[in-house]
Amino acid sequence: VTKFPWVGLPRILVLNTQLAPTDDVNVRKAVSLAIDRQALVDTVFAGIGEIAIGMLTKVMLDDPSLSQPYDPEQAKQLLEEAGWTGGDGDVREKDGAALEFILNVVDTGGGAPPEAQFIQANLLDVGFDCQIKAQARAPWYEDNYNLATHGPLMFLRSGDYDGLYSMFHSSLIGSNFNFAGLDDPDIDAMLEQGRIETDPAARRELYLELCQILADMAVAAPLVDEYSVWAGASNVQGLQFNGYT
């Protein structure tokens, strides 16, 4: 059995920067802090993957500075600081409104995928009223184009750092795949610079800085770096993989 990591963006929970309450960076950070990635890998993914640390998979960009912690107590503290009170098993409230999070997922025929249910449980634990919207692929895309939910689950296969352009450049709000609704001229400039930088070392540093900034902005919660798994007879020799496994 051979396990080979995918390139591009990991399985990721994109966070809507334009729709309350995830328009508040502290709420977005709380979402990311509340997710137990190791337990997600060990249970739902049965160990066929590893914790995602950043906006790109480790095989593309691996740096300790990108690590995403699991800290539900800090998540609760950030929500308190943002004015969302309550918790301890109850849904938090602010100005009479519940702390709602609508999780947008594709239903391929079996209902909500188990990773959505896992994330829902994690968010309920820190005081979110997390609701799963499981639907066919076409309306899933439509909601993402309209920034109608707080976060879609997705991944993106890309053999180059430039996959981040598709995810976070402001020109792609309302199309594929800026489902975070991120509209930031500094991020746009870095993404555009990445397309013309020719020095590999300088380019890596540019995208490392970009990923650090995106993490600070909590525009998404990276979840799992998935493996492509292949089984072959013991006499198979010389098996090689391209970036797309």
mmCIF file of C-alpha atoms in Angstrom, residues 3-237:
data_model
loop_
_atom_site.group_PDB
_atom_site.id
_atom_site.type_symbol
_atom_site.label_atom_id
_atom_site.label_comp_id
_atom_site.label_asym_id
_atom_site.label_seq_id
_atom_site.Cartn_x
_atom_site.Cartn_y
_atom_site.Cartn_z
ATOM 1 C CA LYS A 3 0.128 6.660 0.382
ATOM 2 C CA PHE A 4 0.956 9.813 -1.531
ATOM 3 C CA PRO A 5 0.003 13.380 -0.526
ATOM 4 C CA TRP A 6 -2.106 15.608 -2.737
ATOM 5 C CA VAL A 7 -0.877 18.997 -3.909
ATOM 6 C CA GLY A 8 -2.804 22.266 -3.711
ATOM 7 C CA LEU A 9 -5.028 23.372 -0.877
ATOM 8 C CA PRO A 10 -5.927 20.862 1.828
ATOM 9 C CA ARG A 11 -9.462 19.975 2.797
ATOM 10 C CA ILE A 12 -10.420 23.340 4.180
ATOM 11 C CA LEU A 13 -13.294 25.201 5.799
ATOM 12 C CA VAL A 14 -13.529 28.530 3.992
ATOM 13 C CA LEU A 15 -14.813 31.346 6.234
ATOM 14 C CA ASN A 16 -17.071 34.075 4.834
ATOM 15 C CA THR A 17 -15.520 37.474 5.610
ATOM 16 C CA GLN A 18 -18.616 39.423 4.512
ATOM 17 C CA LEU A 19 -21.484 37.743 6.379
ATOM 18 C CA ALA A 20 -22.061 38.221 10.109
ATOM 19 C CA PRO A 21 -20.890 36.839 12.443
ATOM 20 C CA THR A 22 -17.854 35.558 10.488
ATOM 21 C CA ASP A 23 -17.199 39.078 9.227
ATOM 22 C CA ASP A 24 -15.500 39.471 12.650
ATOM 23 C CA VAL A 25 -11.927 38.130 12.591
ATOM 24 C CA ASN A 26 -12.191 36.992 16.218
ATOM 25 C CA VAL A 27 -15.198 34.840 15.370
ATOM 26 C CA ARG A 28 -13.316 33.335 12.425
ATOM 27 C CA LYS A 29 -10.312 32.635 14.632
ATOM 28 C CA ALA A 30 -12.606 30.997 17.179
ATOM 29 C CA VAL A 31 -13.933 28.651 14.489
ATOM 30 C CA SER A 32 -10.419 27.550 13.581
ATOM 31 C CA LEU A 33 -9.342 27.132 17.215
ATOM 32 C CA ALA A 34 -12.419 25.029 18.009
ATOM 33 C CA ILE A 35 -11.650 22.261 15.476
ATOM 34 C CA ASP A 36 -9.765 19.207 16.747
ATOM 35 C CA ARG A 37 -7.862 18.369 13.567
ATOM 36 C CA GLN A 38 -5.986 15.390 14.988
ATOM 37 C CA ALA A 39 -9.205 13.726 16.095
ATOM 38 C CA LEU A 40 -10.687 14.499 12.678
ATOM 39 C CA VAL A 41 -7.757 12.760 10.956
ATOM 40 C CA ASP A 42 -7.819 9.800 13.332
ATOM 41 C CA THR A 43 -11.561 9.143 13.185
ATOM 42 C CA VAL A 44 -13.339 10.452 10.092
ATOM 43 C CA PHE A 45 -10.300 10.042 7.829
ATOM 44 C CA ALA A 46 -9.118 6.823 9.519
ATOM 45 C CA GLY A 47 -5.533 8.084 9.533
ATOM 46 C CA ILE A 48 -5.475 8.499 5.733
ATOM 47 C CA GLY A 49 -4.015 11.976 5.954
ATOM 48 C CA GLU A 50 -2.431 14.359 8.418
ATOM 49 C CA ILE A 51 -3.238 17.645 10.076
ATOM 50 C CA ALA A 52 -3.229 20.554 7.642
ATOM 51 C CA ILE A 53 -1.094 23.399 8.910
ATOM 52 C CA GLY A 54 -1.750 26.108 6.352
ATOM 53 C CA MET A 55 -3.548 27.248 3.229
ATOM 54 C CA LEU A 56 -1.348 24.960 1.118
ATOM 55 C CA THR A 57 -0.623 21.293 1.721
ATOM 56 C CA LYS A 58 2.640 20.464 3.486
ATOM 57 C CA VAL A 59 4.102 18.840 0.384
ATOM 58 C CA MET A 60 3.912 22.299 -1.226
ATOM 59 C CA LEU A 61 4.787 24.586 1.688
ATOM 60 C CA ASP A 62 5.794 23.207 5.069
ATOM 61 C CA ASP A 63 6.797 25.670 7.781
ATOM 62 C CA PRO A 64 6.217 25.523 11.573
ATOM 63 C CA SER A 65 4.952 29.111 11.561
ATOM 64 C CA LEU A 66 1.825 27.966 9.722
ATOM 65 C CA SER A 67 0.678 25.530 12.409
ATOM 66 C CA GLN A 68 -3.022 25.747 13.329
ATOM 67 C CA PRO A 69 -3.613 25.047 17.054
ATOM 68 C CA TYR A 70 -6.566 23.319 18.686
ATOM 69 C CA ASP A 71 -7.583 25.435 21.672
ATOM 70 C CA PRO A 72 -11.321 25.506 22.453
ATOM 71 C CA GLU A 73 -10.757 27.538 25.613
ATOM 72 C CA GLN A 74 -9.064 30.300 23.629
ATOM 73 C CA ALA A 75 -11.904 30.068 21.114
ATOM 74 C CA LYS A 76 -14.402 30.724 23.917
ATOM 75 C CA GLN A 77 -12.300 33.649 25.163
ATOM 76 C CA LEU A 78 -12.219 35.254 21.716
ATOM 77 C CA LEU A 79 -15.983 34.895 21.409
ATOM 78 C CA GLU A 80 -16.427 36.537 24.818
ATOM 79 C CA GLU A 81 -14.182 39.409 23.725
ATOM 80 C CA ALA A 82 -16.278 39.758 20.565
ATOM 81 C CA GLY A 83 -19.386 40.164 22.723
ATOM 82 C CA TRP A 84 -20.834 36.666 22.306
ATOM 83 C CA THR A 85 -21.823 35.578 25.804
ATOM 84 C CA GLY A 86 -23.156 32.300 27.138
ATOM 85 C CA GLY A 87 -21.624 28.947 26.317
ATOM 86 C CA ASP A 88 -21.240 25.950 28.669
ATOM 87 C CA GLY A 89 -23.470 23.929 26.396
ATOM 88 C CA ASP A 90 -25.697 26.852 25.448
ATOM 89 C CA VAL A 91 -25.725 28.839 22.232
ATOM 90 C CA ARG A 92 -23.979 32.170 22.670
ATOM 91 C CA GLU A 93 -25.884 35.374 22.050
ATOM 92 C CA LYS A 94 -25.151 39.009 21.289
ATOM 93 C CA ASP A 95 -27.775 41.761 21.243
ATOM 94 C CA GLY A 96 -30.458 39.095 21.339
ATOM 95 C CA ALA A 97 -29.156 37.223 18.284
ATOM 96 C CA ALA A 98 -27.767 33.681 18.354
ATOM 97 C CA LEU A 99 -24.207 32.903 17.257
ATOM 98 C CA GLU A 100 -25.169 31.168 14.025
ATOM 99 C CA PHE A 101 -22.877 29.285 11.673
ATOM 100 C CA ILE A 102 -24.278 27.712 8.498
ATOM 101 C CA LEU A 103 -21.907 25.065 7.158
ATOM 102 C CA ASN A 104 -22.315 24.525 3.405
ATOM 103 C CA VAL A 105 -21.531 21.002 2.177
ATOM 104 C CA VAL A 106 -22.143 18.878 -0.896
ATOM 105 C CA ASP A 107 -24.541 15.961 -0.438
ATOM 106 C CA THR A 108 -23.529 13.240 -2.907
ATOM 107 C CA GLY A 109 -26.466 11.050 -1.927
ATOM 108 C CA GLY A 110 -25.668 9.997 1.610
ATOM 109 C CA GLY A 111 -26.534 13.175 3.462
ATOM 110 C CA ALA A 112 -24.045 15.437 5.229
ATOM 111 C CA PRO A 113 -20.484 14.058 5.093
ATOM 112 C CA PRO A 114 -19.072 12.890 8.439
ATOM 113 C CA GLU A 115 -16.442 15.641 8.561
ATOM 114 C CA ALA A 116 -19.272 18.208 8.555
ATOM 115 C CA GLN A 117 -20.903 16.484 11.515
ATOM 116 C CA PHE A 118 -17.548 16.408 13.314
ATOM 117 C CA ILE A 119 -17.005 20.146 12.775
ATOM 118 C CA GLN A 120 -20.576 20.845 13.836
ATOM 119 C CA ALA A 121 -19.951 19.064 17.149
ATOM 120 C CA ASN A 122 -16.743 21.052 17.732
ATOM 121 C CA LEU A 123 -18.496 24.365 17.065
ATOM 122 C CA LEU A 124 -21.461 23.468 19.272
ATOM 123 C CA ASP A 125 -18.991 22.827 22.104
ATOM 124 C CA VAL A 126 -17.798 26.460 22.099
ATOM 125 C CA GLY A 127 -21.255 28.002 21.740
ATOM 126 C CA PHE A 128 -22.102 28.192 18.044
ATOM 127 C CA ASP A 129 -25.525 27.300 16.708
ATOM 128 C CA CYS A 130 -23.962 25.348 13.843
ATOM 129 C CA GLN A 131 -26.359 24.171 11.154
ATOM 130 C CA ILE A 132 -25.332 21.940 8.254
ATOM 131 C CA LYS A 133 -26.721 22.828 4.842
ATOM 132 C CA ALA A 134 -26.191 19.651 2.801
ATOM 133 C CA GLN A 135 -27.233 20.047 -0.818
ATOM 134 C CA ALA A 136 -26.502 19.069 -4.410
ATOM 135 C CA ARG A 137 -23.409 20.492 -6.057
ATOM 136 C CA ALA A 138 -25.154 23.150 -8.199
ATOM 137 C CA PRO A 139 -26.952 24.950 -5.329
ATOM 138 C CA TRP A 140 -23.819 24.509 -3.191
ATOM 139 C CA TYR A 141 -21.920 26.558 -5.787
ATOM 140 C CA GLU A 142 -24.753 29.076 -6.061
ATOM 141 C CA ASP A 143 -24.677 29.731 -2.312
ATOM 142 C CA ASN A 144 -20.905 30.146 -2.461
ATOM 143 C CA TYR A 145 -21.110 32.625 -5.342
ATOM 144 C CA ASN A 146 -23.664 34.650 -3.372
ATOM 145 C CA LEU A 147 -21.705 34.369 -0.087
ATOM 146 C CA ALA A 148 -24.938 33.064 1.425
ATOM 147 C CA THR A 149 -23.459 30.759 4.108
ATOM 148 C CA HIS A 150 -20.710 31.144 6.677
ATOM 149 C CA GLY A 151 -18.408 28.485 5.333
ATOM 150 C CA PRO A 152 -18.208 25.836 2.637
ATOM 151 C CA LEU A 153 -16.100 22.695 2.997
ATOM 152 C CA MET A 154 -13.860 22.149 -0.019
ATOM 153 C CA PHE A 155 -10.389 21.377 -1.338
ATOM 154 C CA LEU A 156 -8.466 22.507 -4.410
ATOM 155 C CA ARG A 157 -5.963 20.468 -6.399
ATOM 156 C CA SER A 158 -3.232 22.723 -7.758
ATOM 157 C CA GLY A 159 0.339 21.938 -8.714
ATOM 158 C CA ASP A 160 1.513 25.485 -8.053
ATOM 159 C CA TYR A 161 1.303 28.075 -5.272
ATOM 160 C CA ASP A 162 -0.890 30.037 -7.675
ATOM 161 C CA GLY A 163 -3.872 27.957 -6.564
ATOM 162 C CA LEU A 164 -4.189 30.592 -3.851
ATOM 163 C CA TYR A 165 -5.050 33.167 -6.543
ATOM 164 C CA SER A 166 -8.192 31.207 -7.396
ATOM 165 C CA MET A 167 -9.173 31.144 -3.729
ATOM 166 C CA PHE A 168 -8.464 34.640 -2.506
ATOM 167 C CA HIS A 169 -8.099 37.223 -5.305
ATOM 168 C CA SER A 170 -10.889 39.813 -5.120
ATOM 169 C CA SER A 171 -11.601 39.565 -8.868
ATOM 170 C CA LEU A 172 -12.978 36.078 -8.205
ATOM 171 C CA ILE A 173 -15.654 37.037 -5.676
ATOM 172 C CA GLY A 174 -18.865 35.619 -7.097
ATOM 173 C CA SER A 175 -17.039 32.991 -9.134
ATOM 174 C CA ASN A 176 -14.532 30.180 -8.568
ATOM 175 C CA PHE A 177 -13.294 30.087 -5.858
ATOM 176 C CA ASN A 178 -13.213 33.184 -3.633
ATOM 177 C CA PHE A 179 -15.963 31.857 -1.391
ATOM 178 C CA ALA A 180 -14.444 33.775 1.537
ATOM 179 C CA GLY A 181 -15.467 37.006 -0.172
ATOM 180 C CA LEU A 182 -11.987 38.308 0.579
ATOM 181 C CA ASP A 183 -11.507 41.800 -0.841
ATOM 182 C CA ASP A 184 -8.063 42.996 0.207
ATOM 183 C CA PRO A 185 -5.792 45.021 -2.111
ATOM 184 C CA ASP A 186 -2.632 43.944 -0.275
ATOM 185 C CA ILE A 187 -3.503 40.269 -0.719
ATOM 186 C CA ASP A 188 -4.342 40.941 -4.380
ATOM 187 C CA ALA A 189 -0.952 42.573 -4.890
ATOM 188 C CA MET A 190 0.911 39.632 -3.351
ATOM 189 C CA LEU A 191 -1.039 37.134 -5.452
ATOM 190 C CA GLU A 192 -0.250 39.137 -8.583
ATOM 191 C CA GLN A 193 3.430 39.398 -7.617
ATOM 192 C CA GLY A 194 3.541 35.637 -7.183
ATOM 193 C CA ARG A 195 2.563 35.230 -10.828
ATOM 194 C CA ILE A 196 5.544 37.200 -12.121
ATOM 195 C CA GLU A 197 8.278 36.325 -9.582
ATOM 196 C CA THR A 198 10.761 33.997 -11.288
ATOM 197 C CA ASP A 199 13.270 33.306 -8.509
ATOM 198 C CA PRO A 200 12.157 30.083 -6.740
ATOM 199 C CA ALA A 201 13.524 31.053 -3.309
ATOM 200 C CA ALA A 202 12.011 34.541 -3.435
ATOM 201 C CA ARG A 203 8.742 33.089 -4.645
ATOM 202 C CA ARG A 204 8.619 30.601 -1.769
ATOM 203 C CA GLU A 205 9.219 33.383 0.748
ATOM 204 C CA LEU A 206 6.476 35.480 -0.839
ATOM 205 C CA TYR A 207 3.922 32.676 -0.550
ATOM 206 C CA LEU A 208 5.054 31.783 2.961
ATOM 207 C CA GLU A 209 4.418 35.378 4.037
ATOM 208 C CA LEU A 210 1.101 35.347 2.191
ATOM 209 C CA CYS A 211 0.004 32.163 3.960
ATOM 210 C CA GLN A 212 1.012 33.630 7.329
ATOM 211 C CA ILE A 213 -1.099 36.735 6.643
ATOM 212 C CA LEU A 214 -4.076 34.665 5.481
ATOM 213 C CA ALA A 215 -3.799 32.611 8.682
ATOM 214 C CA ASP A 216 -3.744 35.791 10.796
ATOM 215 C CA MET A 217 -6.857 36.958 8.947
ATOM 216 C CA ALA A 218 -8.460 33.523 9.510
ATOM 217 C CA VAL A 219 -9.999 33.507 6.040
ATOM 218 C CA ALA A 220 -10.197 29.718 6.243
ATOM 219 C CA ALA A 221 -9.580 26.877 8.668
ATOM 220 C CA PRO A 222 -7.231 24.287 7.111
ATOM 221 C CA LEU A 223 -8.314 20.811 8.182
ATOM 222 C CA VAL A 224 -6.667 17.759 6.620
ATOM 223 C CA ASP A 225 -3.889 17.044 4.130
ATOM 224 C CA GLU A 226 -5.365 14.009 2.403
ATOM 225 C CA TYR A 227 -3.486 11.063 0.933
ATOM 226 C CA SER A 228 -4.136 9.296 -2.314
ATOM 227 C CA VAL A 229 -3.889 5.596 -1.486
ATOM 228 C CA TRP A 230 -2.833 2.921 -3.974
ATOM 229 C CA ALA A 231 -2.562 -0.845 -3.513
ATOM 230 C CA GLY A 232 -0.539 -3.095 -5.770
ATOM 231 C CA ALA A 233 0.868 -6.590 -5.932
ATOM 232 C CA SER A 234 4.185 -7.107 -4.163
ATOM 233 C CA ASN A 235 5.991 -7.669 -7.475
ATOM 234 C CA VAL A 236 5.084 -4.207 -8.800
ATOM 235 C CA GLN A 237 8.288 -2.166 -9.042
#
